[in-house]
mmCIF file of C-alpha atoms in Angstrom:
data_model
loop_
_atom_site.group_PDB
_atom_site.id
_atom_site.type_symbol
_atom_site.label_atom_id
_atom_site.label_comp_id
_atom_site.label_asym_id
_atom_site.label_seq_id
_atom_site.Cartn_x
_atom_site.Cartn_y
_atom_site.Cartn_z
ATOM 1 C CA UNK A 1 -14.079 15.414 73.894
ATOM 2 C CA UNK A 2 -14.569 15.503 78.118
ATOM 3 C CA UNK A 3 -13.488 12.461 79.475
ATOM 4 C CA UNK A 4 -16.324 10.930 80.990
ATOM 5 C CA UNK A 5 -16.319 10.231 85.013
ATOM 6 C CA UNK A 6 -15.053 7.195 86.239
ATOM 7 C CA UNK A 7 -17.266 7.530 89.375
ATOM 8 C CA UNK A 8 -20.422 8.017 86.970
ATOM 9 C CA UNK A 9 -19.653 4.753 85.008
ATOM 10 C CA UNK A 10 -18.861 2.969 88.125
ATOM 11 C CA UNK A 11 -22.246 4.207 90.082
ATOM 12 C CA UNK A 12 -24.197 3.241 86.224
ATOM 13 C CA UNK A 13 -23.171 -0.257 86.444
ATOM 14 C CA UNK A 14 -23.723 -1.138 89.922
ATOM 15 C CA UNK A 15 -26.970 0.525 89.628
ATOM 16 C CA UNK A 16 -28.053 -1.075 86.528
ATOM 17 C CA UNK A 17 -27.042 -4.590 86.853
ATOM 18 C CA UNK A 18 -28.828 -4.376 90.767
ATOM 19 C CA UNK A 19 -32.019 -3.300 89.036
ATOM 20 C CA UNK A 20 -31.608 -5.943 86.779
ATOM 21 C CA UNK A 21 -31.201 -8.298 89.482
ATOM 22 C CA UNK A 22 -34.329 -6.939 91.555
ATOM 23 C CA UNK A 23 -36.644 -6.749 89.394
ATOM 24 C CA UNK A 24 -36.047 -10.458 87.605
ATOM 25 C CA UNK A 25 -35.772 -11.742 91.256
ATOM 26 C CA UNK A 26 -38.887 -10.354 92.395
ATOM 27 C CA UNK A 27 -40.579 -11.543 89.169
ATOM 28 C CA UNK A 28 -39.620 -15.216 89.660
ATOM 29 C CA UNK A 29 -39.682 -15.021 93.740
ATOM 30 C CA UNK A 30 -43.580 -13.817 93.056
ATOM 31 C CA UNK A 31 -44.053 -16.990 90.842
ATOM 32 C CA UNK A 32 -41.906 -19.122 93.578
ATOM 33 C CA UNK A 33 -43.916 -18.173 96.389
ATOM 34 C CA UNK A 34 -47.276 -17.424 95.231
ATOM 35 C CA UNK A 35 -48.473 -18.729 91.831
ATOM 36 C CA UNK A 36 -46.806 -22.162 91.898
ATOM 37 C CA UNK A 37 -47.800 -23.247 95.427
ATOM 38 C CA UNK A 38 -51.270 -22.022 94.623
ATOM 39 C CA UNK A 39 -51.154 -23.972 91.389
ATOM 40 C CA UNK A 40 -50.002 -26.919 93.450
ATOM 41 C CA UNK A 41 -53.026 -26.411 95.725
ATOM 42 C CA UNK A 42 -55.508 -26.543 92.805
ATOM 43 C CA UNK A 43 -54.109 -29.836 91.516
ATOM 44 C CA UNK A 44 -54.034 -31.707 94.889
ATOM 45 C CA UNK A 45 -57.352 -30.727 95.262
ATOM 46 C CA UNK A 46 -58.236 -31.557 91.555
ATOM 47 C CA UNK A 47 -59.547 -35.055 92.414
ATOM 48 C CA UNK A 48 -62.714 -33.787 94.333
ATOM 49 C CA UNK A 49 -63.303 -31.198 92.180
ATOM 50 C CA UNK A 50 -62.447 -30.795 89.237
ATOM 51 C CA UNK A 51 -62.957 -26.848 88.597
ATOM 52 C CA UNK A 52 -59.794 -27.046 90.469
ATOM 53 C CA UNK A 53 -57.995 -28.577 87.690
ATOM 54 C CA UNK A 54 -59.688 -25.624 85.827
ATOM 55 C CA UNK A 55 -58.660 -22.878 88.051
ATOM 56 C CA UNK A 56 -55.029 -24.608 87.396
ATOM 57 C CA UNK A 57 -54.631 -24.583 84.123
ATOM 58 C CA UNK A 58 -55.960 -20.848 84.049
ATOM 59 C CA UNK A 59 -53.413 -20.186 85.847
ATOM 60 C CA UNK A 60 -50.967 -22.001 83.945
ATOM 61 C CA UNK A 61 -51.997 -20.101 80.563
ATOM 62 C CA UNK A 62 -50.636 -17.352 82.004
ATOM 63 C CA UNK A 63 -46.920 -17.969 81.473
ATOM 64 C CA UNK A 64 -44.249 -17.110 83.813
ATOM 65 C CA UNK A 65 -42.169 -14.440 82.437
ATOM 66 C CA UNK A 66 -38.971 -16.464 81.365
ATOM 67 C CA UNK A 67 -40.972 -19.454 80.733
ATOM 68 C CA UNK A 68 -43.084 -17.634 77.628
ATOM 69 C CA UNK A 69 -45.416 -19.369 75.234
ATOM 70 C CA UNK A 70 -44.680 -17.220 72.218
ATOM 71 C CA UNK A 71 -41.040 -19.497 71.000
ATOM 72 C CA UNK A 72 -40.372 -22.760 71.235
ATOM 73 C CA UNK A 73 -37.629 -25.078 71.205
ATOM 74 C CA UNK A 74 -38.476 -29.007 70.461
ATOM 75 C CA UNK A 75 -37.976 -29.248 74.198
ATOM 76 C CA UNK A 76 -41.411 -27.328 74.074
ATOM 77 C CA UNK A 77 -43.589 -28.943 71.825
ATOM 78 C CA UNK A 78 -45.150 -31.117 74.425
ATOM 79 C CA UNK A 79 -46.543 -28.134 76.540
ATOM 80 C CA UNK A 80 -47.432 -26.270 73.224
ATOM 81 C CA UNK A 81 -49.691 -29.450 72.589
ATOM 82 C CA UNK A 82 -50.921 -29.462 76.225
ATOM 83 C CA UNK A 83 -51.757 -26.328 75.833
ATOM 84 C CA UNK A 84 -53.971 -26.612 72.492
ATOM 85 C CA UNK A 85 -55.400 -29.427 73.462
ATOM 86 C CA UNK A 86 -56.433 -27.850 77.471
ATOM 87 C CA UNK A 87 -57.248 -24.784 75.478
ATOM 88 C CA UNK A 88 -59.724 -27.013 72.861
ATOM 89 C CA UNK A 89 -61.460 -28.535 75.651
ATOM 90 C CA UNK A 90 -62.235 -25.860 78.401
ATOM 91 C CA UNK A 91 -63.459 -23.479 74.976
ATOM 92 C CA UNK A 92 -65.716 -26.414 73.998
ATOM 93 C CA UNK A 93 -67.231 -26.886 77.669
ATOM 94 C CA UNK A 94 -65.636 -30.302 78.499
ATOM 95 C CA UNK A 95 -63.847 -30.465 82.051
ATOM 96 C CA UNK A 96 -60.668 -31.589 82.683
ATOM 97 C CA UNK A 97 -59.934 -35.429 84.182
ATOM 98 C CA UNK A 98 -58.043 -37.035 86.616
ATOM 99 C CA UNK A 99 -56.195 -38.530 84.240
ATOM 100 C CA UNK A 100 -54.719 -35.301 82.606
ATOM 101 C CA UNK A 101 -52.939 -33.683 85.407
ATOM 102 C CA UNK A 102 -49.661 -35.084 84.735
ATOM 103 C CA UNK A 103 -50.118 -32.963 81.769
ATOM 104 C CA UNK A 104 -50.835 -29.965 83.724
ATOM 105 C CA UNK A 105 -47.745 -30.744 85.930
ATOM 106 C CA UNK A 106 -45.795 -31.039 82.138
ATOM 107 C CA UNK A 107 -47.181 -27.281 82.476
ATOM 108 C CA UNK A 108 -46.174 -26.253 86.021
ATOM 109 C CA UNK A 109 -42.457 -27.830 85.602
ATOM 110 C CA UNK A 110 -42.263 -26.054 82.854
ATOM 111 C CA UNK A 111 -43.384 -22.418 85.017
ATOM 112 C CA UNK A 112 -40.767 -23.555 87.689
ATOM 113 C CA UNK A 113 -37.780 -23.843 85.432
ATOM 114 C CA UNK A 114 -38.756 -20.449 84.352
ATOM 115 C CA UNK A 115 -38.682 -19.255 87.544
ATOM 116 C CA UNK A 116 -35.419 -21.221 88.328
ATOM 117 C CA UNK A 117 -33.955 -19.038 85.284
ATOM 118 C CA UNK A 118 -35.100 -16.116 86.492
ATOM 119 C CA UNK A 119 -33.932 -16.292 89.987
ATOM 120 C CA UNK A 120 -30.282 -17.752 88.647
ATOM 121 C CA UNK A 121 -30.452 -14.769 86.333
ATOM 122 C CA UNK A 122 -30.770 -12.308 89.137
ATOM 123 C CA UNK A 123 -28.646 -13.933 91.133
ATOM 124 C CA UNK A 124 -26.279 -13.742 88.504
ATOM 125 C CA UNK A 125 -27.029 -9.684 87.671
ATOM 126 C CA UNK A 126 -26.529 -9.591 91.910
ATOM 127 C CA UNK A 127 -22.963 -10.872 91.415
ATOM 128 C CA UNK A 128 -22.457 -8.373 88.695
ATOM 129 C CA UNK A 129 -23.465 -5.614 90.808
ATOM 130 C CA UNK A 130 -21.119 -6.713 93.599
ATOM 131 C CA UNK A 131 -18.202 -7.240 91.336
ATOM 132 C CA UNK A 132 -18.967 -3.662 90.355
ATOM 133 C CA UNK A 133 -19.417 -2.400 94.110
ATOM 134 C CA UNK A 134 -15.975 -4.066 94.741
ATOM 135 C CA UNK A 135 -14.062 -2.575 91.695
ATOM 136 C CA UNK A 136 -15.239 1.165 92.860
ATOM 137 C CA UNK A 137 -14.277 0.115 96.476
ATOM 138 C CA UNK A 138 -11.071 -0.501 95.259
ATOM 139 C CA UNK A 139 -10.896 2.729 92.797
ATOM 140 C CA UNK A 140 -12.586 4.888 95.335
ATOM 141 C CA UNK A 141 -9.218 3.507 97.589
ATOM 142 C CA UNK A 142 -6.583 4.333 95.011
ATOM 143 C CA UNK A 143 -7.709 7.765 94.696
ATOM 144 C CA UNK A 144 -7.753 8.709 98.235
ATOM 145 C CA UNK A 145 -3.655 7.572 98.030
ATOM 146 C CA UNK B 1 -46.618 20.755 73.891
ATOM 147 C CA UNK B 2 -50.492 21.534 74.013
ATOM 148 C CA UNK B 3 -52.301 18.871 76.313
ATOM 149 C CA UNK B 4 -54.342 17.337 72.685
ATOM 150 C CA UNK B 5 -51.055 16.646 71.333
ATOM 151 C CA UNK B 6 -49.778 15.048 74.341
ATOM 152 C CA UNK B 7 -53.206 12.910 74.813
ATOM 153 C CA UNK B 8 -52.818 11.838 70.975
ATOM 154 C CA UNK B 9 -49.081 10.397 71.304
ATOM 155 C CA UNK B 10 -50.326 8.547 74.496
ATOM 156 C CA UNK B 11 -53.390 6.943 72.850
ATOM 157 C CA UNK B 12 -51.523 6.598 69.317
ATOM 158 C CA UNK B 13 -48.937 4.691 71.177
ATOM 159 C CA UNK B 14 -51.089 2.567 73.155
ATOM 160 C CA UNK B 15 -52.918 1.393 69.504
ATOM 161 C CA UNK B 16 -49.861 0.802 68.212
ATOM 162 C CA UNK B 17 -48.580 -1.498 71.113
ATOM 163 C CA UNK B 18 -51.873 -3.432 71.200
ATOM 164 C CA UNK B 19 -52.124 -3.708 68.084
ATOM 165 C CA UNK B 20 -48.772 -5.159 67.703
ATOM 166 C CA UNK B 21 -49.283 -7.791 70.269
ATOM 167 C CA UNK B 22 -51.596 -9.695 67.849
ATOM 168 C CA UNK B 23 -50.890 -11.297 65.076
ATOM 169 C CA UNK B 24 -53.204 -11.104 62.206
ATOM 170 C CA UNK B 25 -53.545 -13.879 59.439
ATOM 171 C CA UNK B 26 -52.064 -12.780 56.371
ATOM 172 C CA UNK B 27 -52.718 -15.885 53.814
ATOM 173 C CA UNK B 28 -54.656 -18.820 53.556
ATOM 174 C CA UNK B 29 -52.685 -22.121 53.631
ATOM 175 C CA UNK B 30 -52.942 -25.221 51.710
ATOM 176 C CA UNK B 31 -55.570 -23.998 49.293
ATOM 177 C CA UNK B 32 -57.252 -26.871 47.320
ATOM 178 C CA UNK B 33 -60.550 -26.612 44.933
ATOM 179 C CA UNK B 34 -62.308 -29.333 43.780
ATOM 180 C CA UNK B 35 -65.284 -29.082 40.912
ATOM 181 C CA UNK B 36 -67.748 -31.346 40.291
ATOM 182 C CA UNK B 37 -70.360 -31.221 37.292
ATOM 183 C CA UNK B 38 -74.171 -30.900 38.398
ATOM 184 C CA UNK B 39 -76.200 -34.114 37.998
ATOM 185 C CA UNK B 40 -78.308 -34.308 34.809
ATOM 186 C CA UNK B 41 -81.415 -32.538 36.757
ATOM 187 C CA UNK B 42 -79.419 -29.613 37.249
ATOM 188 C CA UNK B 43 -77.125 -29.772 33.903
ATOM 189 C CA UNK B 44 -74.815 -26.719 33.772
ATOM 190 C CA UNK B 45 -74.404 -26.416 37.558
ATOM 191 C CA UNK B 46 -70.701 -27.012 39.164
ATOM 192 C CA UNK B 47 -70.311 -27.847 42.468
ATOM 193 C CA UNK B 48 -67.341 -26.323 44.205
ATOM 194 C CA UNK B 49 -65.779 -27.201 47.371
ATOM 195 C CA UNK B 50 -63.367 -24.948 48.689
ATOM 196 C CA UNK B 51 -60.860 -25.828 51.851
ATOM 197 C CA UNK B 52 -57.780 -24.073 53.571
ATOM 198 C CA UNK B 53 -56.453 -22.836 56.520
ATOM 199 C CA UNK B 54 -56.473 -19.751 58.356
ATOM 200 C CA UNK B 55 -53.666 -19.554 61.428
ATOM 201 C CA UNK B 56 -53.521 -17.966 64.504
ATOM 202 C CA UNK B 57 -49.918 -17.821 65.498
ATOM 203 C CA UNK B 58 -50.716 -16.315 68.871
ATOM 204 C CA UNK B 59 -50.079 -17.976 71.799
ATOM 205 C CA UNK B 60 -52.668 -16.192 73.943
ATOM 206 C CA UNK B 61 -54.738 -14.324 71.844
ATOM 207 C CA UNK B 62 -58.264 -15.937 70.457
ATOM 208 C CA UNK B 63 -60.116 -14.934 67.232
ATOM 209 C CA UNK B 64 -63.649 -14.843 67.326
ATOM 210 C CA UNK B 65 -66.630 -14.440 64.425
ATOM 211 C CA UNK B 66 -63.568 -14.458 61.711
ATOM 212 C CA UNK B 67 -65.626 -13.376 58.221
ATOM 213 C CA UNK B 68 -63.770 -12.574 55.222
ATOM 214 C CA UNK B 69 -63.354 -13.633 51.498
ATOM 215 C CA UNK B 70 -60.883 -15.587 49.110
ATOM 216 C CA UNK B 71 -60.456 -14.350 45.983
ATOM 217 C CA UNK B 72 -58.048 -16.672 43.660
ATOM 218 C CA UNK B 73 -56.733 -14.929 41.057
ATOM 219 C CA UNK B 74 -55.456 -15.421 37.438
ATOM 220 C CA UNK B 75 -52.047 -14.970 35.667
ATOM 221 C CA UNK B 76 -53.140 -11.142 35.531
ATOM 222 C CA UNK B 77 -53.900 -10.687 39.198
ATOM 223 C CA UNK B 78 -57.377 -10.246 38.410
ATOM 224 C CA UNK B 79 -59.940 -12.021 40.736
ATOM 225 C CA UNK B 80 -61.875 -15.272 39.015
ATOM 226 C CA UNK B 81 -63.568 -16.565 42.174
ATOM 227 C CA UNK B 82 -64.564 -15.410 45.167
ATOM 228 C CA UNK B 83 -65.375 -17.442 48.434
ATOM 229 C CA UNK B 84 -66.950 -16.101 51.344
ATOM 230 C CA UNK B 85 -66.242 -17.800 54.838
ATOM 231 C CA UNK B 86 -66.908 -17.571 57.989
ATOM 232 C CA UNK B 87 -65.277 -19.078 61.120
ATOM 233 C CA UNK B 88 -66.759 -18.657 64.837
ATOM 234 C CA UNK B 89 -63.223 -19.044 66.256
ATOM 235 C CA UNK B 90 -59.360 -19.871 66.115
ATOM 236 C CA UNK B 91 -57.816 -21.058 69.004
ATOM 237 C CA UNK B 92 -54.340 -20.082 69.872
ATOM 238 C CA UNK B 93 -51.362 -22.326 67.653
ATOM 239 C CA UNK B 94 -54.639 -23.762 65.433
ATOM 240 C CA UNK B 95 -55.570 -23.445 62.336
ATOM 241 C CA UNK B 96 -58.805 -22.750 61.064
ATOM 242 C CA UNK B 97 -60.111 -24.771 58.536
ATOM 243 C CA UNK B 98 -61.715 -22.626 55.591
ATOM 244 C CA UNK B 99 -64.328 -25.337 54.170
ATOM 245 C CA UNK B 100 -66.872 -23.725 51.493
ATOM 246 C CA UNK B 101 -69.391 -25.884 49.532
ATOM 247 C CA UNK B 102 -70.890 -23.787 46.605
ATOM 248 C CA UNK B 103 -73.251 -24.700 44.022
ATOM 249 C CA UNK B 104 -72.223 -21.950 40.523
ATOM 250 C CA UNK B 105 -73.461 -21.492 37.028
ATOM 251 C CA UNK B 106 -70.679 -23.099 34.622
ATOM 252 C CA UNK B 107 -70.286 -19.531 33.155
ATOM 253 C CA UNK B 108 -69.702 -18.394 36.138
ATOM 254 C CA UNK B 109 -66.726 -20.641 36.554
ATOM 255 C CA UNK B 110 -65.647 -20.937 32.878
ATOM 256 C CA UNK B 111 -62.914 -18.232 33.492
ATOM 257 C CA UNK B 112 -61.617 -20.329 36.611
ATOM 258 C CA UNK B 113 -61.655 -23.376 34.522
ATOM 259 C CA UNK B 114 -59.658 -22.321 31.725
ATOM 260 C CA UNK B 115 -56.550 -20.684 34.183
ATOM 261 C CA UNK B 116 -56.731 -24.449 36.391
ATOM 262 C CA UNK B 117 -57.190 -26.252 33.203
ATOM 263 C CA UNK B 118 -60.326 -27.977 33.780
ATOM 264 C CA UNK B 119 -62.239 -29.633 31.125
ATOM 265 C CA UNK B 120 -66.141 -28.831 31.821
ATOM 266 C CA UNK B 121 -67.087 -31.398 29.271
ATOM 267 C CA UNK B 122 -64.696 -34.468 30.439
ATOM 268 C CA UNK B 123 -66.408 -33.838 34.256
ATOM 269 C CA UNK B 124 -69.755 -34.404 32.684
ATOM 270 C CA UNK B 125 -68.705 -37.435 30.902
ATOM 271 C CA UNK B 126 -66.707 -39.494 33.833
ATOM 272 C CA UNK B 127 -68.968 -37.881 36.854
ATOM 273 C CA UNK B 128 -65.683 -37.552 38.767
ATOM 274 C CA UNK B 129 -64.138 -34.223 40.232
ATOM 275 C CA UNK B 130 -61.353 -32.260 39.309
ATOM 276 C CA UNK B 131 -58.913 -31.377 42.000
ATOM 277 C CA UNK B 132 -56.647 -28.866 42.140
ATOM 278 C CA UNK B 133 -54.338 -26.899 44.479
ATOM 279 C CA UNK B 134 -53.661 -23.495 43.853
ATOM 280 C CA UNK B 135 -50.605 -21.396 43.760
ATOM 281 C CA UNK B 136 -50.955 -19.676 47.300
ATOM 282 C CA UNK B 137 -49.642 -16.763 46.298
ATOM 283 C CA UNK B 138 -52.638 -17.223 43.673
ATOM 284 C CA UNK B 139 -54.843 -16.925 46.648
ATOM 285 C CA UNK B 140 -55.874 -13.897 48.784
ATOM 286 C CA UNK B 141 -57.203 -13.375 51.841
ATOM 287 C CA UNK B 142 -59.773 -10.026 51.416
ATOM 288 C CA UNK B 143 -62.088 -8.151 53.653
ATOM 289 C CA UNK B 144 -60.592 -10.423 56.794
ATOM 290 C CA UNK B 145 -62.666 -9.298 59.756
ATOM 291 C CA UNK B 146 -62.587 -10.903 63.589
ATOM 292 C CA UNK B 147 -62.703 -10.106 67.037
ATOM 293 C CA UNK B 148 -59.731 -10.674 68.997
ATOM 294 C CA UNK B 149 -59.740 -11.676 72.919
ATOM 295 C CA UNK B 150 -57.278 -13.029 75.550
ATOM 296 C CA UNK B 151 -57.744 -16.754 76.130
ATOM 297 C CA UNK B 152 -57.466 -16.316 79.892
ATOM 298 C CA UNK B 153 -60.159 -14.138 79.516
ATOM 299 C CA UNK B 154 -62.383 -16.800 77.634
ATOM 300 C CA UNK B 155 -61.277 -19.376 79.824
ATOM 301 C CA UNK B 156 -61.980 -17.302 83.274
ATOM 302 C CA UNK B 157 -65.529 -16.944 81.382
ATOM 303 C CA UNK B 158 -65.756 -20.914 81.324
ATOM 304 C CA UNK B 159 -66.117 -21.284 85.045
ATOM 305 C CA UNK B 160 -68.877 -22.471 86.162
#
């Protein structure tokens, strides 16, 4: 069987664990940058209006990706609650009170440890990638000797 | 490959991913029947209440206009009652509750009787109901139809 290339293998890695890393980063940077501080924005706001506390929690049903509501842990089961019970209320035509946004923040922490995950995770995959760069560096080195 | 063939893999494949994305109820839960004899103006008349539950283990997707039938069934698999329902929605993570009120001839029911071991004669006497919970695997869900839609969707639709 032909050996296969060392400079292949090395050149697959760095490549794969930097795509990795790029597109989980840019995932949760997205979610950093733009969804949560406009999320933030509807809930400050929520007091004089409170189809802002609507236009939150719309945006909060739509999970971040690494902060899912398809499993749960018993961590969860508070924002799976929240969730059928926000769900239950905007489908029956009620609005959402003043009094409920701490559950809607239960909601947003919940988004921003996802996207704490996911930028850890990339961060993590960018190491990877780096270790790799290094290690053909250092190959790339040994066979010019 | 001709262009058809290549069009059918695309749109077969984009079924099949949708189409996974949702789950579809599979069984009713908790099953209970309860049978009452008819009052002496309408002697021979049962009244049957019906109740279970119907999940929707989706987190995002919402059943709508959910019609369908429960058949329980005997020892022999054959069907001995058949209830008709009709939900106008599931939520995401609830359960739909399946509650049927029907009025049937005691022939009718005679067969369903007999396999839950009712005594038609003993409900007449005391005027109480007989309550009983099904085997679920007794119980099948037939001719489910719904209408399934995202929740953001719905939601975005609730703004005023």
């Amino acid at each position: 069987m032909k050996r296969p290339d060392d400079k292949i293998i090395y050149i697959a890695f760095i490549a794969a664990t930097l795509a990795a890393a790029v597109i989980m980063g840019s995932v949760s940077l997205y979610s950093r940058v733009y969804i949560e501080p406009k999320i933030v924005h509807h809930l400050e706001r929520g007091s004089d209006d409170a189809m802002e506390f609507h236009r939150a929690y719309i945006l909060l049903r739509d999970p971040q990706i690494f902060a899912g509501y398809k499993y749960w842990d018993s961590e969860g089961i508070p924002a799976r609650n929240t969730l059928r019970y926000f769900d239950s209320k905007i489908f029956n035509d009620r609005e959402i009170v003043s009094a409920e946004k701490p559950y809607l923040e239960l909601l947003l922490s919940r988004r921003e440890a996802g996207s704490a995950l996911g930028l850890k995770t990339a961060a993590f995959f960018f190491l990877f990638s780096l270790v790799g760069a290094a290690a053909f560096l250092i190959y790339r080195r040994g066979e010019k000797v | 490959m001709s262009s058809i063939i290549k069009k059918f893999i695309c749109i077969t494949a984009v079924a099949v991913m949708f189409s996974a994305c949702a789950k579809i109820p599979q069984e009713i839960i908790s099953p209970s029947l309860s049978l009452k004899a008819g009052a002496a103006d309408e002697a021979g008349m049962v009244s049957l209440n019906f109740t279970g539950g119907l999940k929707n283990d989706n987190d995002s997707t919402v059943f709508l206009n959910v019609k369908g039938e429960v058949a329980v069934m005997d020892s022999n698999n054959n069907p001995i009652l058949l209830v008709p329902f009709d939900l106008p929605s599931i939520l995401p993570f609830e359960t739909g509750i399946v509650q049927v009120r029907m009025e049937k001839d005691r022939g009718e029911l005679e067969p369903l009787m007999k396999e839950m071991g009712i005594d038609f004669d003993g409900l007449v006497k005391n005027g109480e109901s007989a309550n009983r919970f099904p085997d679920e695997n007794k119980v099948v869900l037939k001719n489910l139809s719904l209408e399934k839609k995202g929740i953001v969707e719905i939601l975005e639709g609730k703004m005023k």
